[in-house]
């Protein structure tokens, strides 16, 4: 594994994952592929960056040939909230884009594909507390439908064609470098920016909406950990449950107030409330723990302290 293409490299997870991969495998060996949004200075200055639309197979093939790619981290996706506003685009990017990646992996005999899934694969009929690895997958969002379909497609490519595809069901991801783009869990990032800038935040979910979340350093460590895991130990492939910690907006607000006592929060739930209500509150990730040694390092308190310290520093430098 030494030439890695990251699709969706300009997005919330892709941007930090790309930097972590460059750190680990060498700057020139990790090609950051974005679509519309220009790459950050950090991405541009640390290695190759290209423009790539994953729905266009020819563009994908050209990048694989040009850079001698043998591994793809396929992070390009339309998330849950935008997916409800633009279901056709969500299907096109999440399914046709993934199909292109898998077909390219099969034809070019790539060593590995990492493709994220999400807690959005679950739905209102799924047990919401400590949601098991094997359970009902009947989501009510287009994003969830594409993620279930994507998991099935990835696992099919493993069994039918021997392509080494691996993936995690990410909870809501909290990160300090790149804002999330159009998810239901985005409030848990926005709240930090508003707490630092204005000491107040209006949340688009109800105060008691408990959701599973995870902090970005755990996401990058866990994703690379799965990619490097011994294949002979894996019984699952593209659908590992992954957990960090769970909280409701009011719990996060209380944690922020320990650092910024004047911080206030109000609530104005919108269409994203129905999406959140269809998702689990906590996740059983014992399969990931048993098969490749996954464990999270951050909890609500340590994540909050780290987020506030990082964003406060950027604010004081005039970069927030
Ligand atoms: C979203 O909110 O859509 C994503 C996810 C949980 O996959 N963050």
XYZ file of C-alpha atoms and ligand atoms in Angstrom:
328
model
C 0.000 0.000 0.000
C 1.817 3.111 -1.044
C -0.124 5.238 -3.539
C -3.350 6.424 -2.017
C -6.160 8.394 -3.660
C -8.538 10.160 -1.266
C -11.838 11.209 -2.862
C -13.815 13.868 -1.005
C -10.461 15.049 0.356
C -11.677 18.608 0.831
C -14.610 17.561 3.025
C -14.869 17.382 6.810
C -13.333 13.925 7.252
C -11.313 13.771 4.021
C -9.310 16.905 4.777
C -7.938 15.687 8.116
C -7.659 12.068 7.000
C -5.547 13.142 4.017
C -3.116 15.001 6.284
C -2.907 11.998 8.635
C -2.279 9.653 5.695
C 0.446 11.956 4.321
C 2.083 11.981 7.712
C 2.053 8.180 7.803
C 2.806 7.181 4.193
C 4.660 10.215 2.829
C 3.383 13.451 1.300
C 3.804 12.494 -2.358
C 2.050 9.157 -1.860
C -1.366 10.579 -0.960
C -3.348 12.307 -3.713
C -6.124 14.572 -2.476
C -9.089 14.642 -4.867
C -11.775 17.288 -4.422
C -14.676 18.268 -6.604
C -16.085 21.802 -6.337
C -14.557 23.284 -3.168
C -10.922 24.421 -3.586
C -8.415 22.638 -1.320
C -7.171 24.364 1.830
C -3.601 25.701 2.019
C -2.749 22.793 4.330
C -3.795 20.293 1.635
C -2.216 22.215 -1.246
C 1.108 22.652 0.497
C 1.444 19.103 1.796
C 1.085 17.009 -1.384
C -0.619 16.487 -4.752
C -4.178 17.831 -5.152
C -6.460 17.147 -8.110
C -10.041 17.868 -9.183
C -12.131 14.732 -9.611
C -15.862 14.047 -10.009
C -16.441 10.484 -8.768
C -19.536 10.121 -10.959
C -17.230 10.367 -14.001
C -15.465 7.008 -14.339
C -12.956 8.295 -16.897
C -11.669 10.897 -14.434
C -11.191 8.222 -11.792
C -9.343 5.898 -14.187
C -7.099 8.748 -15.342
C -6.080 9.565 -11.757
C -5.391 5.879 -10.960
C -3.173 5.503 -14.045
C -1.387 8.856 -13.702
C -0.407 8.366 -10.043
C -0.147 4.551 -9.974
C -2.830 4.427 -7.277
C -3.232 1.125 -5.415
C -5.538 2.183 -2.571
C -8.622 4.435 -2.505
C -10.141 6.084 0.546
C -13.526 6.947 -0.945
C -14.780 9.770 1.263
C -16.865 11.670 -1.330
C -20.544 11.608 -0.304
C -23.703 13.692 0.036
C -24.798 13.671 3.710
C -28.220 13.245 5.312
C -29.674 16.768 5.388
C -28.608 17.730 1.867
C -29.608 14.224 0.788
C -33.218 14.915 1.828
C -33.209 18.178 -0.117
C -31.556 16.653 -3.199
C -32.294 12.903 -3.130
C -31.370 12.364 -6.796
C -27.963 13.985 -6.381
C -27.468 11.943 -3.197
C -28.154 8.694 -5.074
C -25.970 9.707 -8.009
C -22.912 10.653 -5.942
C -23.230 8.012 -3.215
C -24.167 5.057 -5.401
C -22.909 5.740 -8.925
C -19.721 7.261 -7.491
C -19.173 4.201 -5.303
C -19.923 1.819 -8.185
C -17.253 3.597 -10.261
C -14.730 3.260 -7.435
C -15.482 -0.451 -6.940
C -15.379 -1.214 -10.652
C -12.094 0.662 -11.009
C -10.732 -1.275 -8.010
C -11.762 -4.567 -9.652
C -10.387 -3.721 -13.088
C -7.110 -2.180 -11.907
C -6.717 -4.859 -9.205
C -6.243 -2.256 -6.479
C -4.954 -3.488 -3.129
C -7.705 -1.912 -1.023
C -10.750 0.386 -0.928
C -11.899 2.129 2.252
C -15.468 3.302 2.008
C -17.267 4.885 4.972
C -20.776 3.988 5.995
C -22.834 5.725 8.682
C -25.240 5.289 11.581
C -27.751 6.482 8.952
C -28.073 2.830 7.824
C -30.338 2.344 10.848
C -33.966 3.420 10.984
C -36.929 3.799 13.298
C -37.420 0.017 13.614
C -33.814 -0.537 14.771
C -33.161 -0.838 18.544
C -31.938 2.661 19.457
C -29.877 1.876 22.548
C -26.591 0.008 22.128
C -27.587 -0.698 18.515
C -26.192 -4.127 17.586
C -23.844 -4.886 14.694
C -26.421 -7.187 13.086
C -29.865 -5.608 13.171
C -32.703 -4.096 11.133
C -31.418 -1.835 8.340
C -34.496 0.073 7.138
C -33.518 3.764 7.000
C -36.042 6.473 6.136
C -33.593 8.915 4.504
C -32.118 8.775 1.005
C -28.666 9.086 2.588
C -29.405 6.008 4.715
C -30.746 4.119 1.700
C -27.525 4.852 -0.201
C -25.399 3.787 2.771
C -27.205 0.427 3.176
C -26.983 -0.130 -0.588
C -23.326 0.897 -0.473
C -22.517 -1.573 2.310
C -24.215 -4.391 0.388
C -22.410 -3.438 -2.817
C -19.018 -3.269 -1.057
C -19.558 -6.636 0.620
C -20.637 -8.089 -2.748
C -17.350 -6.946 -4.308
C -15.481 -8.629 -1.450
C -17.225 -11.977 -1.876
C -17.745 -12.009 -5.658
C -14.565 -10.369 -6.952
C -12.132 -10.555 -4.039
C -11.732 -6.765 -3.811
C -10.514 -5.846 -0.312
C -13.160 -3.296 0.693
C -13.426 -2.091 4.300
C -15.696 0.431 5.971
C -17.021 1.850 9.214
C -20.433 3.143 10.196
C -19.336 6.581 11.364
C -21.352 8.289 14.091
C -21.653 12.111 13.927
C -18.116 13.447 13.527
C -16.873 16.440 15.521
C -13.829 18.210 14.107
C -11.976 21.502 14.355
C -10.395 22.002 10.911
C -13.134 21.728 8.240
C -16.838 22.367 8.785
C -19.174 19.471 7.972
C -21.295 19.897 4.870
C -24.973 19.115 5.202
C -25.409 16.474 7.894
C -27.849 16.100 10.787
C -25.081 15.945 13.381
C -23.488 19.215 12.138
C -24.857 21.118 15.142
C -22.204 19.477 17.322
C -19.509 21.298 15.327
C -21.303 24.608 14.654
C -21.998 25.031 18.377
C -18.259 25.375 19.108
C -17.707 28.078 16.477
C -20.710 30.051 17.770
C -19.698 29.547 21.415
C -16.303 31.117 20.689
C -17.548 33.872 18.363
C -20.874 34.909 19.940
C -21.248 32.965 23.236
C -24.644 31.693 22.070
C -26.096 29.133 19.674
C -29.513 28.185 18.294
C -29.666 24.412 17.841
C -31.711 22.828 15.034
C -32.352 19.714 17.151
C -34.343 19.385 20.388
C -32.364 19.648 23.609
C -32.885 15.976 24.522
C -31.866 14.432 21.167
C -29.217 11.878 22.099
C -27.000 10.789 19.177
C -23.747 8.804 18.890
C -20.750 11.030 18.132
C -16.988 10.700 17.731
C -14.014 13.085 17.694
C -11.885 13.420 14.555
C -8.574 12.136 15.994
C -10.401 8.889 16.806
C -11.906 8.827 13.295
C -8.534 9.119 11.543
C -6.844 6.628 13.890
C -9.757 4.186 13.593
C -10.044 4.461 9.810
C -6.337 3.906 9.247
C -6.438 1.144 11.895
C -9.128 -0.717 9.951
C -7.267 -0.197 6.662
C -4.130 -1.746 8.159
C -5.894 -4.547 10.053
C -4.920 -8.152 9.382
C -7.428 -9.335 6.737
C -7.512 -12.860 8.154
C -9.073 -11.541 11.394
C -11.932 -9.687 9.670
C -15.331 -11.370 9.586
C -17.030 -8.097 8.657
C -15.863 -5.849 5.862
C -17.689 -2.665 4.861
C -20.112 -2.336 7.761
C -18.344 -2.131 11.133
C -20.273 -0.312 13.874
C -18.045 2.373 15.419
C -18.757 4.300 18.618
C -17.214 7.215 20.446
C -19.618 8.676 23.006
C -23.273 9.775 23.052
C -24.842 13.035 24.203
C -27.771 15.408 23.660
C -27.400 19.114 22.747
C -28.136 20.107 26.358
C -25.257 17.880 27.604
C -22.846 19.462 25.128
C -24.017 22.965 26.101
C -23.425 22.141 29.791
C -19.918 20.881 28.978
C -19.115 24.051 26.996
C -20.372 26.177 29.909
C -17.656 24.638 32.098
C -15.188 26.552 29.873
C -17.379 29.514 28.775
C -19.801 30.174 31.685
C -21.745 32.889 29.797
C -22.581 30.549 26.869
C -26.328 30.183 26.187
C -28.251 27.828 23.907
C -31.773 27.975 22.447
C -33.620 25.421 20.344
C -35.444 25.716 17.005
C -35.865 22.162 15.680
C -36.290 21.890 11.890
C -36.634 19.030 9.365
C -33.399 17.473 10.671
C -35.179 16.523 13.925
C -37.095 13.742 12.137
C -33.831 12.382 10.734
C -32.180 12.409 14.168
C -35.229 10.729 15.712
C -34.833 7.820 13.288
C -31.192 7.175 14.301
C -29.689 5.279 17.257
C -28.769 6.893 20.569
C -25.780 4.617 21.225
C -23.862 1.963 19.317
C -22.449 -1.468 20.159
C -19.051 -1.580 18.434
C -17.829 -4.857 19.927
C -17.250 -6.437 16.470
C -14.741 -3.689 15.608
C -13.097 -4.089 19.027
C -12.793 -7.858 18.655
C -11.796 -8.092 14.986
C -9.225 -5.299 14.723
C -8.773 -3.790 18.155
C -10.797 -0.583 17.833
C -11.225 1.657 20.891
C -11.990 5.412 21.167
C -9.685 7.712 23.159
C -11.914 10.787 23.522
C -15.067 11.334 25.579
C -17.385 14.348 25.841
C -15.162 16.189 28.339
C -11.804 15.642 26.598
C -13.252 16.347 23.136
C -14.872 19.601 24.331
C -11.690 20.850 25.994
C -9.621 20.061 22.888
C -12.119 21.620 20.430
C -12.374 24.834 22.453
C -8.595 25.133 22.850
C -7.995 24.676 19.105
C -10.770 27.037 17.969
C -9.899 29.668 20.597
C -6.297 29.716 19.287
C -7.532 30.223 15.708
C -9.950 32.938 16.882
C -7.140 34.832 18.607
C -5.044 34.587 15.420
C -7.967 36.103 13.471
C -8.456 32.844 11.513
C -11.940 31.847 12.673
C -24.858 13.133 8.917
O -25.286 13.754 9.901
O -25.477 13.014 7.856
C -23.509 12.445 9.023
C -23.637 11.019 9.420
C -24.081 10.656 10.780
O -23.370 10.164 8.636
N -22.690 13.151 9.960
